Amino acid sequence: MQASADKLLYLLKTRGALTAQQCGEILEMTSMGARKHLQQLAAQALVSYEDIASKKGRPNRFWQLSDKGHARFPDRHADLTLQLIDSVKAVFGDDGLDQLIAKRESELTAAYLAALSDLPLAQRVQKLAALREKEGYMASVQQIENGWLLIEDHCPICAAAQQCQGFCRAELRLFQTCIGEHGTVERTEYLLEGARRCAYQITMRM
């Protein structure tokens, strides 16, 4: 039971709202079995559902993670991080926090560029996603017209980003630096603005 429940939670985290039938097809179980597991997760307040009208027949029930369900995917040492941010602001002020973020950005930029050097753009995007995946962002890439969509289904520093959105601005600059003159990077979905994930459109310069 627990293994199936964990798979369902991971599926909803990475795919967003799904019906029991869709969950069953993806996880190779019956829709009845998936529905049973989802109902048990709902009883634990880990998932919720919304009935959406369809053109024919009864409404479709779409299941999604609740706030408690999202919390099952850990934020890296969230409480300690928030305490440290508060301490830095109290001792050094906003300028001190900006310097801390800039230092982190500089170190990440150096590490990423070293890993991405001499790669063509397509491989560079894939490598960037691999680096983010390794850091816990559940990152993947989708090919789109004129470029790619870099998707991050989880943010392991979400608590810190909520406290200080300078981390998010720094990461957007980091991605643009990694892509360089070959393309542009635009955030199209943003977790802190109510989206279920962050996504970045990387467009090739013609």
Short mmCIF file of C-alpha atoms in Angstrom, two decimals:
data_model
loop_
_atom_site.label_atom_id
_atom_site.label_comp_id
_atom_site.label_asym_id
_atom_site.label_seq_id
_atom_site.Cartn_x
_atom_site.Cartn_y
_atom_site.Cartn_z
CA MET A 1 0.00 0.00 0.00
CA GLN A 2 2.70 2.50 1.02
CA ALA A 3 4.70 2.01 -2.17
CA SER A 4 1.59 2.62 -4.30
CA ALA A 5 0.67 5.67 -2.23
CA ASP A 6 4.16 7.12 -2.62
CA LYS A 7 4.02 6.53 -6.38
CA LEU A 8 0.68 8.33 -6.58
CA LEU A 9 1.97 11.29 -4.60
CA TYR A 10 5.04 11.52 -6.81
CA LEU A 11 2.88 11.25 -9.92
CA LEU A 12 0.59 14.09 -8.84
CA LYS A 13 3.63 16.15 -7.87
CA THR A 14 5.22 15.79 -11.30
CA ARG A 15 2.12 15.68 -13.52
CA GLY A 16 -0.39 17.88 -11.72
CA ALA A 17 -4.10 17.07 -11.44
CA LEU A 18 -5.12 13.67 -12.84
CA THR A 19 -8.15 11.40 -12.79
CA ALA A 20 -8.04 8.00 -11.10
CA GLN A 21 -8.19 6.40 -14.54
CA GLN A 22 -5.19 8.40 -15.74
CA CYS A 23 -3.26 7.51 -12.58
CA GLY A 24 -4.09 3.84 -13.07
CA GLU A 25 -2.96 3.85 -16.70
CA ILE A 26 0.34 5.54 -15.92
CA LEU A 27 1.10 3.34 -12.89
CA GLU A 28 -0.23 0.18 -14.54
CA MET A 29 -2.95 -0.51 -12.01
CA THR A 30 -6.72 -0.60 -12.31
CA SER A 31 -8.62 2.66 -12.07
CA MET A 32 -10.53 1.14 -9.16
CA GLY A 33 -7.25 0.39 -7.36
CA ALA A 34 -5.94 3.90 -8.03
CA ARG A 35 -9.21 5.42 -6.80
CA LYS A 36 -9.02 3.40 -3.58
CA HIS A 37 -5.48 4.60 -2.89
CA LEU A 38 -6.46 8.19 -3.69
CA GLN A 39 -9.40 8.03 -1.30
CA GLN A 40 -7.09 6.77 1.44
CA LEU A 41 -4.67 9.61 0.72
CA ALA A 42 -7.59 12.05 0.85
CA ALA A 43 -8.51 10.67 4.29
CA GLN A 44 -4.97 11.64 5.37
CA ALA A 45 -5.47 15.11 3.83
CA LEU A 46 -2.58 14.49 1.42
CA VAL A 47 -4.69 14.94 -1.71
CA SER A 48 -7.87 16.78 -2.66
CA TYR A 49 -10.12 16.62 -5.68
CA GLU A 50 -12.19 18.78 -7.97
CA ASP A 51 -15.10 17.61 -10.12
CA ILE A 52 -14.92 19.19 -13.56
CA ALA A 53 -17.84 19.02 -15.97
CA SER A 54 -17.30 17.07 -19.17
CA LYS A 55 -19.11 17.40 -22.48
CA LYS A 56 -20.69 14.00 -22.06
CA GLY A 57 -21.80 12.12 -18.97
CA ARG A 58 -20.80 12.72 -15.39
CA PRO A 59 -18.13 15.24 -14.32
CA ASN A 60 -14.55 14.00 -14.20
CA ARG A 61 -12.90 13.93 -10.78
CA PHE A 62 -9.37 15.31 -10.86
CA TRP A 63 -7.06 14.58 -7.92
CA GLN A 64 -4.23 16.87 -6.85
CA LEU A 65 -1.82 17.30 -3.97
CA SER A 66 -2.96 19.30 -0.95
CA ASP A 67 -0.59 21.63 0.90
CA LYS A 68 0.11 18.76 3.26
CA GLY A 69 0.86 16.53 0.28
CA HIS A 70 3.31 19.05 -1.17
CA ALA A 71 5.00 19.17 2.23
CA ARG A 72 5.89 15.49 1.84
CA PHE A 73 8.54 16.61 -0.63
CA PRO A 74 11.14 18.21 1.61
CA ASP A 75 12.44 21.73 1.48
CA ARG A 76 16.14 21.62 2.32
CA HIS A 77 16.43 22.33 6.03
CA ALA A 78 13.64 24.91 5.76
CA ASP A 79 13.42 25.96 9.40
CA LEU A 80 17.17 26.45 9.78
CA THR A 81 17.32 28.33 6.47
CA LEU A 82 14.59 30.75 7.56
CA GLN A 83 16.29 31.33 10.89
CA LEU A 84 19.58 32.09 9.13
CA ILE A 85 17.88 34.52 6.72
CA ASP A 86 16.25 36.32 9.65
CA SER A 87 19.60 36.44 11.47
CA VAL A 88 21.45 37.83 8.46
CA LYS A 89 18.81 40.55 7.99
CA ALA A 90 18.86 41.40 11.70
CA VAL A 91 22.66 41.69 11.88
CA PHE A 92 23.62 42.92 8.41
CA GLY A 93 20.37 44.33 7.02
CA ASP A 94 18.95 43.89 3.55
CA ASP A 95 22.30 44.76 1.98
CA GLY A 96 23.90 41.88 3.83
CA LEU A 97 21.23 39.48 2.60
CA ASP A 98 21.72 40.75 -0.97
CA GLN A 99 25.45 40.05 -0.64
CA LEU A 100 24.71 36.53 0.61
CA ILE A 101 22.44 35.85 -2.38
CA ALA A 102 25.01 37.32 -4.78
CA LYS A 103 27.70 35.07 -3.28
CA ARG A 104 25.51 31.98 -3.77
CA GLU A 105 24.71 33.08 -7.33
CA SER A 106 28.37 33.58 -8.13
CA GLU A 107 29.35 30.14 -6.83
CA LEU A 108 26.51 28.40 -8.67
CA THR A 109 27.31 30.27 -11.88
CA ALA A 110 30.94 29.18 -11.76
CA ALA A 111 29.99 25.54 -11.10
CA TYR A 112 27.31 25.45 -13.81
CA LEU A 113 29.46 27.12 -16.46
CA ALA A 114 32.26 24.66 -15.78
CA ALA A 115 29.83 21.79 -16.41
CA LEU A 116 28.27 23.40 -19.49
CA SER A 117 31.38 24.72 -21.22
CA ASP A 118 31.73 23.97 -24.95
CA LEU A 119 28.36 22.24 -25.17
CA PRO A 120 25.99 23.13 -28.04
CA LEU A 121 22.72 24.73 -26.94
CA ALA A 122 20.53 21.60 -27.02
CA GLN A 123 22.99 19.63 -24.89
CA ARG A 124 23.50 22.65 -22.67
CA VAL A 125 19.78 22.75 -21.84
CA GLN A 126 19.72 19.02 -21.10
CA LYS A 127 22.80 19.30 -18.89
CA LEU A 128 21.30 22.25 -17.04
CA ALA A 129 18.21 20.15 -16.27
CA ALA A 130 20.44 17.29 -15.07
CA LEU A 131 22.25 19.66 -12.70
CA ARG A 132 18.95 20.92 -11.31
CA GLU A 133 17.59 17.39 -10.98
CA LYS A 134 20.65 16.42 -8.94
CA GLU A 135 19.94 19.35 -6.60
CA GLY A 136 16.40 18.14 -5.94
CA TYR A 137 14.32 20.27 -8.32
CA MET A 138 12.65 17.34 -10.14
CA ALA A 139 13.80 18.99 -13.36
CA SER A 140 13.00 17.91 -16.90
CA VAL A 141 13.04 19.34 -20.41
CA GLN A 142 10.34 19.45 -23.08
CA GLN A 143 11.04 20.35 -26.69
CA ILE A 144 8.84 23.20 -27.92
CA GLU A 145 8.75 25.28 -31.07
CA ASN A 146 11.91 27.36 -31.33
CA GLY A 147 13.39 25.99 -28.12
CA TRP A 148 12.73 24.13 -24.90
CA LEU A 149 10.74 24.26 -21.69
CA LEU A 150 12.79 23.68 -18.53
CA ILE A 151 10.38 22.36 -15.90
CA GLU A 152 11.00 22.18 -12.15
CA ASP A 153 8.24 20.22 -10.41
CA HIS A 154 9.73 20.81 -6.96
CA CYS A 155 11.61 23.62 -5.26
CA PRO A 156 13.90 22.41 -2.45
CA ILE A 157 14.53 26.01 -1.35
CA CYS A 158 10.88 27.10 -1.49
CA ALA A 159 10.74 28.34 2.11
CA ALA A 160 13.80 30.52 1.55
CA ALA A 161 12.37 31.83 -1.73
CA GLN A 162 9.08 32.74 -0.04
CA GLN A 163 11.03 34.66 2.59
CA CYS A 164 13.23 36.40 0.04
CA GLN A 165 12.42 36.37 -3.68
CA GLY A 166 15.94 37.52 -4.40
CA PHE A 167 16.80 33.81 -4.64
CA CYS A 168 14.35 33.45 -7.54
CA ARG A 169 15.68 36.50 -9.37
CA ALA A 170 19.21 35.17 -8.94
CA GLU A 171 18.24 31.79 -10.40
CA LEU A 172 16.66 33.42 -13.44
CA ARG A 173 19.89 35.37 -14.03
CA LEU A 174 21.84 32.13 -13.53
CA PHE A 175 19.86 30.35 -16.25
CA GLN A 176 20.32 33.23 -18.67
CA THR A 177 24.06 33.24 -18.02
CA CYS A 178 24.20 29.50 -18.65
CA ILE A 179 22.33 29.80 -21.95
CA GLY A 180 24.38 32.84 -22.92
CA GLU A 181 24.04 34.65 -26.21
CA HIS A 182 22.50 31.60 -27.89
CA GLY A 183 19.02 32.12 -26.45
CA THR A 184 16.70 33.89 -24.04
CA VAL A 185 15.17 32.57 -20.81
CA GLU A 186 11.72 33.57 -19.58
CA ARG A 187 9.89 32.24 -16.52
CA THR A 188 6.43 31.15 -17.70
CA GLU A 189 5.14 29.41 -14.56
CA TYR A 190 5.98 30.49 -11.03
CA LEU A 191 5.33 28.52 -7.87
CA LEU A 192 5.20 31.62 -5.70
CA GLU A 193 2.44 33.10 -7.87
CA GLY A 194 0.16 30.11 -7.44
CA ALA A 195 1.40 27.76 -10.15
CA ARG A 196 2.08 24.16 -9.14
CA ARG A 197 5.65 24.37 -10.44
CA CYS A 198 8.22 26.67 -12.00
CA ALA A 199 8.86 26.52 -15.74
CA TYR A 200 11.24 28.44 -17.97
CA GLN A 201 10.94 28.91 -21.73
CA ILE A 202 14.32 28.85 -23.43
CA THR A 203 14.08 30.32 -26.92
CA MET A 204 16.86 30.10 -29.49
CA ARG A 205 18.07 33.38 -30.92
CA MET A 206 17.71 33.33 -34.69
#
